[in-house]
Amino acid sequence: MLGKYTNKKILVVGAGKSGRAAAWFLIKQGAKVVLTDKKMSIPVDEELKRLAEEGVELVLGGYPLVKDWEILVASPGVPLTEEPIAYSYKEGIPVIGEIELAASLIKAPIIAVTGTNGKTTTTAWIGEILKTAGFKTLIAGNIGYPLIDAVSDNWEAVALEVSSFQLETIKDFKPKVAVLLNLTPDHLDRHKTIEGYLEAKSRIFINQDPSDITVLNYDDPLIRELNEKTPGRVVYFSREKELRDGVFVKEGKIIIKNSGEEYQLLEVKDLLLPGPHNIENALAAVAACWSFGVSANNLIKGLSTFKGVVHRLEKVTEINGVLYVNDSKGTNPDSTIKALNSFERPIVLIAGGRNKGNNFTELAQEIKKKVRLVILVGECREEIKQALDNVGYNQYILATDFEDAVQKARDNAKPGDVVLLSPAAASWDMFKNYEERGELFKQLVLKMAEG
């Protein structure tokens, strides 16, 4: 398949899921592709072997010495300070990401979702509502399915999760609806300040025009004030306040108010997902889909049947009166705080992993209020322990590895407890990603259930 990248020399940096998808797409377009990853080395896996057989040059364990590429495609996990990316910026060589690569070739309107927490759930919820409404819908992006894999398909709508890392490298990416859920400190090891993090998130709407929609969380001051910056038409949602126009909760019901007309949807108690944060996710999904033209009836259907996503407050099983819940996607303190507030029963929390530059003080205060016992594991377990000590909480146990953490949780759980894996940290110290961590948790728990 020939296209705009035919015969172009393109360097793809990062050989993870996104980078491989970009390499496959570009080699099929007739590009001359080099795929590089300084953290990977020979021997390569089967997929990399197949890419090499198709003509992709692999440079692993370091970066190419000859700097002759015309375009650089950066994977979202690779910092923009890495040598080939910094070189490209300095020399004026275009630097784009897989999202930009794909979005320029997809004709379907995009509903893009970003924020610190709730992105995956809200994106999946939007996708399910759109499918309920009869749209042929792709759910993709940071949620796990590379957008570039879907370029050749005839979609009617795309629900797209986008991270701050992905937004750093957009050029012309222009969603029909841009959703900003919330902003709490995260990825400060990369963005340095909350202002830098907000600036990256805000790029989601930089190419919008007045015919496009920007959905903003009214309850988050940093997000609310973006109404002055977006070129799109703003639609607010709020869990705390009745809005003159927008989507909100009144007397326990989800309400849409538009040009004086009020539409009642369903009661929040009828949502299948627990926790106040999931009410916010539902409101954001309603605002996005209503703006996209979905009827109230289809919104009610999509809201009331959605059961959530894997690795986000995912109920695994119950053993001897103890509920086991997989929230491996809880990779920052604020996300774990939201998970803790989703349960009324006593909690045995498994926490720890690689810190992304976060402070654990607020989490420690919440643990003191909500958690019976904490099992600490991973690279930042001592940091969390110190934060717990500082607030006068000492109900914790240190585990040697992940399997030991799950076993200690089981040994110390009592009937009526919930054992909650919500690490408040990234998985990269022990796993490739949070999915791998969550899958191992489920395997270990289900093995326990078998006896």
XYZ file of C-alpha atoms in Angstrom:
451
model
C 0.000 0.000 0.000
C 1.638 3.238 -1.148
C 0.969 6.502 0.658
C 2.364 9.762 1.969
C 5.267 7.944 3.715
C 6.432 5.895 0.696
C 10.249 5.915 0.408
C 10.568 8.206 3.438
C 13.361 7.358 5.884
C 11.597 7.061 9.237
C 13.059 6.320 12.666
C 10.634 4.783 15.169
C 11.895 5.164 18.746
C 10.550 2.620 21.235
C 9.784 -0.998 20.343
C 6.744 -1.476 22.573
C 3.160 -1.938 21.406
C 2.807 1.566 19.937
C 6.217 1.566 18.199
C 5.655 -1.860 16.645
C 2.220 -0.851 15.365
C 3.760 2.261 13.787
C 6.573 0.200 12.212
C 4.094 -2.300 10.700
C 1.995 0.502 9.264
C 4.941 2.429 7.825
C 6.647 -0.574 6.215
C 3.351 -1.427 4.495
C 3.228 2.174 3.264
C 6.579 1.648 1.570
C 8.634 3.646 4.044
C 12.260 2.836 4.925
C 11.860 2.075 8.628
C 14.395 1.793 11.428
C 12.964 0.621 14.769
C 15.197 1.394 17.730
C 15.023 0.787 21.468
C 18.018 1.209 23.742
C 16.402 -0.908 26.480
C 15.888 -3.955 24.258
C 18.553 -6.312 23.040
C 19.056 -9.515 21.075
C 17.626 -12.174 21.097
C 14.446 -10.619 19.757
C 10.931 -12.003 20.013
C 8.888 -13.446 17.154
C 7.131 -10.210 16.237
C 10.395 -8.301 15.936
C 11.762 -11.108 13.777
C 8.730 -10.780 11.486
C 9.217 -7.009 11.285
C 12.851 -7.575 10.305
C 11.765 -10.064 7.632
C 9.404 -7.408 6.227
C 12.301 -4.981 5.872
C 12.342 -3.064 9.160
C 15.908 -2.438 10.331
C 16.274 -3.144 14.055
C 18.732 -1.146 16.158
C 18.493 -2.453 19.726
C 20.524 -1.769 22.857
C 21.402 1.718 21.582
C 20.467 4.262 18.940
C 21.509 4.509 15.236
C 24.884 6.121 14.638
C 23.887 7.422 11.200
C 21.357 10.232 11.615
C 19.710 10.190 8.188
C 16.004 9.928 9.025
C 13.463 12.387 7.600
C 10.738 11.813 10.211
C 10.922 10.502 13.763
C 8.003 8.641 15.341
C 8.282 8.688 19.143
C 6.585 6.083 21.310
C 4.729 7.667 24.251
C 6.878 5.990 26.908
C 10.112 7.476 25.535
C 11.085 10.861 27.067
C 11.484 13.680 24.542
C 14.948 14.307 25.988
C 16.253 11.025 24.523
C 19.175 11.618 22.153
C 17.561 10.931 18.732
C 14.427 12.928 19.641
C 16.401 15.881 21.019
C 18.582 15.762 17.878
C 15.514 15.802 15.615
C 14.033 18.828 17.366
C 17.383 20.625 17.121
C 17.708 19.859 13.401
C 14.069 20.639 12.553
C 13.225 17.024 11.685
C 9.470 16.380 12.282
C 8.775 14.473 15.519
C 5.363 12.853 15.752
C 3.711 10.050 17.714
C 1.646 7.064 16.649
C -1.583 8.982 17.456
C -0.626 11.808 15.080
C 0.444 9.299 12.445
C -2.930 7.565 12.589
C -5.295 10.481 13.170
C -4.253 12.190 9.942
C -5.453 9.121 8.029
C -8.673 8.264 9.906
C -11.786 9.930 8.500
C -14.143 9.067 11.376
C -14.806 11.776 14.002
C -12.804 11.262 17.194
C -13.936 11.657 20.799
C -10.647 11.958 22.690
C -10.391 11.586 26.467
C -7.575 12.651 28.771
C -7.078 13.405 32.464
C -5.073 11.956 35.334
C -7.624 9.349 36.370
C -10.656 7.728 34.799
C -9.446 7.909 31.174
C -9.780 4.218 30.420
C -13.177 3.789 32.071
C -14.615 6.924 30.460
C -13.239 6.076 27.006
C -14.647 2.549 27.183
C -17.973 3.892 28.477
C -18.204 6.395 25.625
C -17.412 3.615 23.164
C -20.133 1.366 24.560
C -22.725 4.179 24.502
C -21.850 4.959 20.879
C -22.186 1.274 19.964
C -25.562 1.164 21.738
C -26.588 4.154 19.620
C -25.702 2.231 16.444
C -22.366 3.809 15.537
C -19.651 1.495 14.226
C -17.175 2.488 16.938
C -13.497 1.855 17.573
C -12.213 2.070 21.170
C -8.478 2.722 20.948
C -5.371 4.642 21.988
C -3.745 4.453 25.397
C -6.488 1.973 26.358
C -4.422 -0.765 24.699
C -5.384 -0.878 21.010
C -3.054 1.232 18.839
C -5.002 3.696 16.692
C -2.691 3.062 13.750
C -3.955 -0.546 13.546
C -7.381 0.753 12.511
C -6.479 3.186 9.736
C -7.800 0.979 6.931
C -11.182 0.234 8.566
C -14.363 2.179 7.884
C -15.314 3.472 11.351
C -18.166 5.882 12.085
C -16.731 7.042 15.424
C -13.553 6.612 17.461
C -13.420 6.721 21.268
C -9.761 7.461 21.957
C -7.864 7.507 25.246
C -4.879 9.843 25.032
C -2.141 10.334 27.613
C -0.075 13.446 28.252
C 2.891 11.611 26.683
C 0.930 11.052 23.464
C -0.293 14.650 23.385
C 3.266 16.006 23.592
C 3.937 14.957 19.985
C 0.700 15.928 18.206
C 0.816 18.438 15.349
C -2.582 18.442 13.579
C -4.565 16.007 15.754
C -8.095 17.440 15.980
C -10.791 15.574 17.915
C -14.430 16.423 17.281
C -14.983 16.136 21.036
C -12.138 16.626 23.544
C -12.771 15.499 27.135
C -10.632 16.641 30.089
C -11.596 14.743 33.220
C -9.366 15.974 36.048
C -5.825 16.866 36.975
C -3.849 15.708 40.001
C -0.052 15.354 40.328
C 1.265 12.492 38.196
C 4.191 11.885 35.830
C 6.076 14.760 37.449
C 9.258 12.802 36.828
C 8.655 13.708 33.162
C 6.620 16.944 33.209
C 8.503 18.413 36.236
C 5.631 20.670 37.430
C 1.832 20.495 37.628
C 1.797 23.434 35.187
C 3.863 21.455 32.680
C 1.547 18.479 33.125
C -1.532 20.676 32.564
C 0.058 22.207 29.474
C 0.601 18.742 27.992
C -2.994 17.711 28.740
C -4.358 20.950 27.270
C -2.844 20.142 23.900
C -5.847 17.875 23.315
C -7.867 20.874 22.080
C -5.223 23.107 20.457
C -6.410 22.315 16.914
C -10.143 22.491 17.610
C -12.385 25.214 16.170
C -15.811 26.580 17.255
C -17.590 23.688 15.530
C -15.879 21.249 17.933
C -16.741 20.456 21.561
C -14.533 20.594 24.665
C -15.960 18.741 27.681
C -14.571 20.068 30.972
C -14.938 19.037 34.619
C -16.509 22.034 36.370
C -15.516 20.692 39.807
C -11.784 20.739 39.037
C -10.619 24.400 39.085
C -7.583 23.760 36.864
C -9.776 22.054 34.256
C -12.702 24.501 34.563
C -10.472 27.460 33.765
C -9.400 25.906 30.458
C -12.669 27.295 29.035
C -10.686 30.491 28.372
C -8.080 28.632 26.308
C -9.992 26.163 24.159
C -11.185 27.230 20.693
C -14.010 24.666 20.970
C -17.494 25.097 22.450
C -17.384 24.179 26.130
C -19.759 21.688 27.751
C -19.313 21.287 31.506
C -20.113 18.338 33.744
C -20.341 18.466 37.541
C -20.988 15.997 40.337
C -21.184 18.765 42.943
C -23.096 21.653 41.368
C -26.330 22.153 39.423
C -25.273 23.811 36.165
C -27.165 26.337 34.096
C -26.094 24.310 31.047
C -24.304 20.953 31.080
C -24.495 17.539 32.733
C -24.885 17.209 36.506
C -26.501 15.319 39.380
C -29.709 16.582 40.973
C -31.688 14.693 43.615
C -29.713 11.538 42.841
C -30.411 11.648 39.092
C -28.143 12.390 36.118
C -29.489 15.476 34.351
C -28.689 17.163 31.036
C -29.600 20.835 30.782
C -29.358 22.365 27.339
C -30.744 25.786 26.277
C -33.296 25.737 29.071
C -34.470 22.181 28.327
C -33.882 19.582 31.054
C -33.538 15.848 30.399
C -33.559 13.282 33.207
C -31.554 10.146 32.532
C -31.204 7.626 35.357
C -30.431 7.530 39.049
C -26.768 7.295 39.982
C -27.551 4.289 42.188
C -28.424 2.381 39.008
C -24.848 2.660 37.675
C -23.073 -0.689 37.913
C -19.675 0.812 38.817
C -18.930 1.750 42.457
C -17.490 4.992 43.756
C -18.088 8.739 43.363
C -15.319 8.945 40.754
C -17.355 6.671 38.488
C -20.282 9.082 38.741
C -17.902 11.703 37.321
C -16.814 9.299 34.580
C -20.484 8.688 33.720
C -21.218 12.430 33.580
C -18.246 12.997 31.275
C -19.371 10.148 29.003
C -22.889 11.620 28.861
C -21.568 15.104 28.023
C -19.354 13.716 25.248
C -21.982 11.450 23.701
C -24.833 13.995 23.990
C -22.603 16.523 22.202
C -21.996 13.884 19.547
C -25.735 13.492 18.945
C -26.664 10.416 21.006
C -30.310 10.419 22.197
C -31.366 10.361 25.854
C -32.777 6.833 25.464
C -29.502 5.468 24.127
C -27.589 7.293 26.849
C -29.735 5.589 29.492
C -29.143 2.173 27.896
C -25.384 2.688 27.625
C -25.087 4.032 31.168
C -27.080 1.277 32.824
C -25.392 -1.721 31.165
C -21.682 -0.778 31.308
C -19.761 -3.056 33.700
C -16.348 -1.391 33.602
C -12.923 -2.348 32.301
C -10.297 -4.887 33.319
C -7.713 -3.814 35.897
C -9.926 -0.987 37.157
C -11.847 -2.005 40.315
C -12.301 -5.406 38.670
C -13.890 -7.957 40.987
C -11.887 -11.177 40.696
C -13.614 -13.568 43.113
C -14.617 -14.078 46.731
C -12.799 -16.626 48.915
C -14.076 -17.471 52.411
C -15.958 -14.191 52.643
C -13.041 -12.075 51.365
C -13.573 -10.119 48.123
C -10.491 -9.778 45.856
C -10.413 -6.693 43.618
C -7.901 -5.904 40.865
C -7.216 -2.186 40.494
C -3.762 -2.558 38.937
C -4.480 0.509 36.816
C -4.276 2.557 40.015
C -0.789 3.832 39.220
C -0.822 7.084 41.221
C -1.923 8.082 44.735
C -5.068 9.944 43.668
C -6.305 6.933 41.724
C -5.783 4.689 44.759
C -7.577 7.185 47.020
C -10.575 6.977 44.685
C -10.433 3.182 44.850
C -10.340 3.241 48.667
C -13.443 5.424 48.707
C -15.335 2.907 46.582
C -15.729 0.394 49.440
C -17.563 0.417 52.758
C -16.054 -2.858 53.991
C -12.618 -3.161 55.694
C -9.699 -3.047 53.234
C -6.445 -4.970 53.016
C -4.483 -2.885 50.501
C -1.588 -4.105 48.337
C 0.445 -1.041 47.325
C 3.837 -0.190 45.874
C 5.785 -0.252 42.638
C 7.791 2.467 40.909
C 7.101 6.034 42.003
C 6.500 8.505 39.152
C 7.534 11.537 41.169
C 4.491 11.558 43.459
C 4.109 12.427 47.130
C 2.345 9.787 49.253
C 1.262 12.003 52.187
C -2.379 12.443 51.156
C -2.647 8.735 50.357
C -1.220 7.873 53.791
C -3.857 10.065 55.452
C -6.608 8.298 53.507
C -5.159 4.882 54.337
C -5.237 5.795 58.036
C -8.986 6.458 57.711
C -10.001 3.617 55.407
C -7.547 0.691 55.510
C -7.195 -2.078 58.102
C -3.843 -3.355 56.803
C -1.384 -2.447 54.039
C 0.923 -4.893 52.285
C 3.846 -2.902 50.835
C 5.853 -4.201 47.898
C 8.113 -2.951 45.128
C 10.634 -0.222 44.570
C 8.839 2.548 46.474
C 7.592 0.507 49.435
C 9.934 2.350 51.813
C 8.625 5.726 50.579
C 5.038 4.694 51.281
C 6.095 3.216 54.646
C 7.716 6.532 55.583
C 4.568 8.447 54.615
C 2.490 6.060 56.761
C 4.891 6.456 59.699
C 4.638 10.234 59.349
C 0.857 10.164 59.828
C 1.074 7.728 62.754
C -0.132 4.601 60.938
C 1.757 1.365 61.547
C -0.598 -1.356 60.310
C 1.621 -2.458 57.433
C 3.651 -5.481 56.379
C 6.575 -5.457 53.931
C 6.548 -8.152 51.247
C 9.617 -9.502 49.458
C 7.997 -9.772 46.018
C 4.585 -9.596 44.365
C 3.638 -13.232 44.997
C 4.594 -12.804 48.646
C 2.418 -9.669 48.837
C -0.659 -11.518 47.570
C -0.009 -14.432 49.944
C 0.433 -12.083 52.927
C -2.818 -10.335 51.987
C -4.626 -13.666 51.991
C -3.064 -14.775 55.271
C -4.148 -11.557 57.025
C -7.583 -10.984 55.466
C -10.723 -11.677 57.511
C -14.246 -12.570 56.333
C -15.954 -9.355 55.249
C -12.695 -7.718 54.078
C -11.795 -6.666 50.573
C -8.245 -7.396 49.384
C -7.567 -4.514 47.029
C -4.623 -4.359 44.628
C -4.343 -0.620 43.963
C -0.604 0.094 43.936
C -0.526 3.932 43.713
C 2.617 3.433 41.621
C 3.743 2.267 38.204
C 4.466 -1.402 37.508
C 7.802 -1.017 35.716
C 9.973 -2.165 38.627
C 8.532 -5.694 38.420
C 6.387 -5.874 35.252
C 6.201 -4.684 31.648
C 2.951 -2.824 32.352
C 0.015 -2.616 34.737
C -1.884 -5.215 32.676
C 0.770 -7.842 33.356
C 0.667 -6.978 37.069
C -3.129 -7.242 37.161
C -3.170 -10.524 35.265
C -0.686 -12.093 37.696
C -2.799 -10.904 40.623
C -5.875 -12.556 39.112
C -3.980 -15.765 38.398
C -2.669 -15.968 41.962
C -6.088 -15.259 43.444
C -7.908 -17.782 41.252
C -5.262 -20.380 42.105
C -6.018 -19.726 45.786
C -9.722 -20.172 45.075
C -9.009 -23.620 43.632
C -7.392 -24.544 46.939
